[in-house]
Amino acid sequence: ETGVTQTPRHLVMGMTNKKSLKCEQHLGHNAMYWYKQSAKKPLELMFVYNFKEQTENNSVPSRFSPECPNSSHLFLHLHTLQPEDSALYLCASSQGPRRNTEAFFGQGTRLTVV
Amino acid sequence: DQQVKQNSPSLSVQEGRISILNCDYTNSMFDYFLWYKKYPAEGPTFLISISSIKDKNEDGRFTVFLNKSAKHLSLHIVPSQPGDSAVYFCAASADDYKLSFGAGTTVTVRA
């Protein structure tokens, strides 16, 4: 399997639930990202990891907790979410921190908070 | 503060004609620009990029033009095909690997 794989593809969770999103990349990249895409809005960068170290937290609420155990895997742990957190969550990877390189995206997890 | 703006949320074009998508940016430090294409239920896929040292980059039916003085770039697709119907995102980066995205333009190619 190649590219960036995200699981699950769809997730419905209650506001008191705890769930995790998983991302795996098979491209040998060093940088991994979480983006949030809400309807009709730009993709919002949430977290950046380079060589397993978090280098960016874009003022994301603490109810979102990332984890990067190695350079191929990235998790987003979710707890006590709000309905407005419903969105498409995209994982991406790139050669990083090298400049001028494109990011490769997974298919995303469509999250609905009820 | 949105640094990358795609002011046209949608574009409809007839098959075989040219599609022109526009993107404006405000951060003068941006030096690398990309276009991504996204189908429903899929993640964005990289389409074409351009460095700030160039004003044009062409790849098959896709050409990106960069006007640094106007802080404007555009994507031309010619000829447009039904498979080009998708959402197109403009993105930019400034001396690092983080991408700032526009809100996207939905292109519909009519047969």
Tab-separated table of C-alpha atoms in Angstrom, chain A residues 18-98:
chain	number	residue	atom	x	y	z
A	18	LYS	CA	-13.332	9.570	23.251
A	19	LYS	CA	-12.132	8.479	19.839
A	20	SER	CA	-8.945	8.532	17.800
A	21	LEU	CA	-8.181	9.200	14.165
A	22	LYS	CA	-5.287	7.349	12.593
A	23	CYS	CA	-2.990	8.310	9.748
A	24	GLU	CA	-0.233	6.268	8.160
A	25	GLN	CA	2.114	7.266	5.360
A	26	HIS	CA	4.215	4.962	3.227
A	27	LEU	CA	6.136	7.664	1.379
A	28	GLY	CA	9.196	7.905	3.604
A	29	HIS	CA	8.323	11.493	4.518
A	30	ASN	CA	9.565	13.236	7.626
A	31	ALA	CA	6.772	15.730	8.191
A	32	MET	CA	3.129	14.969	8.962
A	33	TYR	CA	0.213	17.309	9.393
A	34	TRP	CA	-3.377	17.462	10.573
A	35	TYR	CA	-5.717	19.799	8.716
A	36	LYS	CA	-9.368	20.597	9.369
A	37	GLN	CA	-11.723	21.398	6.533
A	38	SER	CA	-15.076	22.897	7.398
A	39	ALA	CA	-17.686	23.529	4.734
A	40	LYS	CA	-16.819	26.370	2.357
A	41	LYS	CA	-13.734	27.297	4.367
A	42	PRO	CA	-10.018	26.983	3.651
A	43	LEU	CA	-8.127	24.036	4.991
A	44	GLU	CA	-6.940	24.979	8.466
A	45	LEU	CA	-3.582	23.703	9.633
A	46	MET	CA	-3.899	22.177	13.104
A	47	PHE	CA	-0.645	20.421	13.936
A	48	VAL	CA	2.742	19.818	12.341
A	49	TYR	CA	5.226	17.112	13.231
A	50	ASN	CA	8.779	16.926	11.932
A	51	PHE	CA	10.795	13.821	12.707
A	52	LYS	CA	8.187	12.902	15.342
A	53	GLU	CA	8.511	16.235	17.119
A	54	GLN	CA	5.594	18.632	17.239
A	55	THR	CA	6.677	21.904	15.677
A	56	GLU	CA	3.340	23.631	15.285
A	57	ASN	CA	0.147	23.857	17.264
A	58	ASN	CA	-2.090	26.329	15.547
A	59	SER	CA	-4.056	27.402	18.625
A	60	VAL	CA	-6.000	24.183	18.591
A	61	PRO	CA	-8.265	23.485	21.620
A	62	SER	CA	-6.956	20.892	24.028
A	63	ARG	CA	-9.867	18.573	23.250
A	64	PHE	CA	-7.760	17.668	20.195
A	65	SER	CA	-4.591	15.831	21.180
A	66	PRO	CA	-2.091	14.680	18.534
A	67	GLU	CA	0.364	11.840	18.877
A	68	CYS	CA	3.216	10.900	16.568
A	69	PRO	CA	4.902	7.686	17.727
A	70	ASN	CA	7.120	7.505	14.642
A	71	SER	CA	7.553	9.314	11.356
A	72	SER	CA	5.067	7.021	9.586
A	73	HIS	CA	2.137	7.252	11.984
A	74	LEU	CA	0.073	10.133	13.285
A	75	PHE	CA	-2.936	10.051	15.569
A	76	LEU	CA	-5.496	12.633	16.588
A	77	HIS	CA	-7.162	11.833	19.895
A	78	LEU	CA	-10.565	13.383	20.386
A	79	HIS	CA	-12.450	13.932	23.623
A	80	THR	CA	-15.405	16.041	24.737
A	81	LEU	CA	-15.855	17.520	21.283
A	82	GLN	CA	-18.482	20.072	20.337
A	83	PRO	CA	-20.907	19.942	17.394
A	84	GLU	CA	-18.930	22.725	15.695
A	85	ASP	CA	-15.960	20.367	15.537
A	86	SER	CA	-17.818	18.394	12.879
A	87	ALA	CA	-15.660	18.617	9.766
A	88	LEU	CA	-13.392	16.707	7.415
A	89	TYR	CA	-10.063	15.996	9.100
A	90	LEU	CA	-7.206	15.523	6.677
A	91	CYS	CA	-3.795	14.090	7.320
A	92	ALA	CA	-0.895	14.983	5.055
A	93	SER	CA	2.804	14.274	4.782
A	94	SER	CA	5.741	15.868	3.006
A	95	GLN	CA	9.515	15.629	2.802
A	96	GLY	CA	9.706	18.534	5.260
A	97	PRO	CA	11.282	20.574	6.595
A	98	ARG	CA	12.635	21.049	3.110
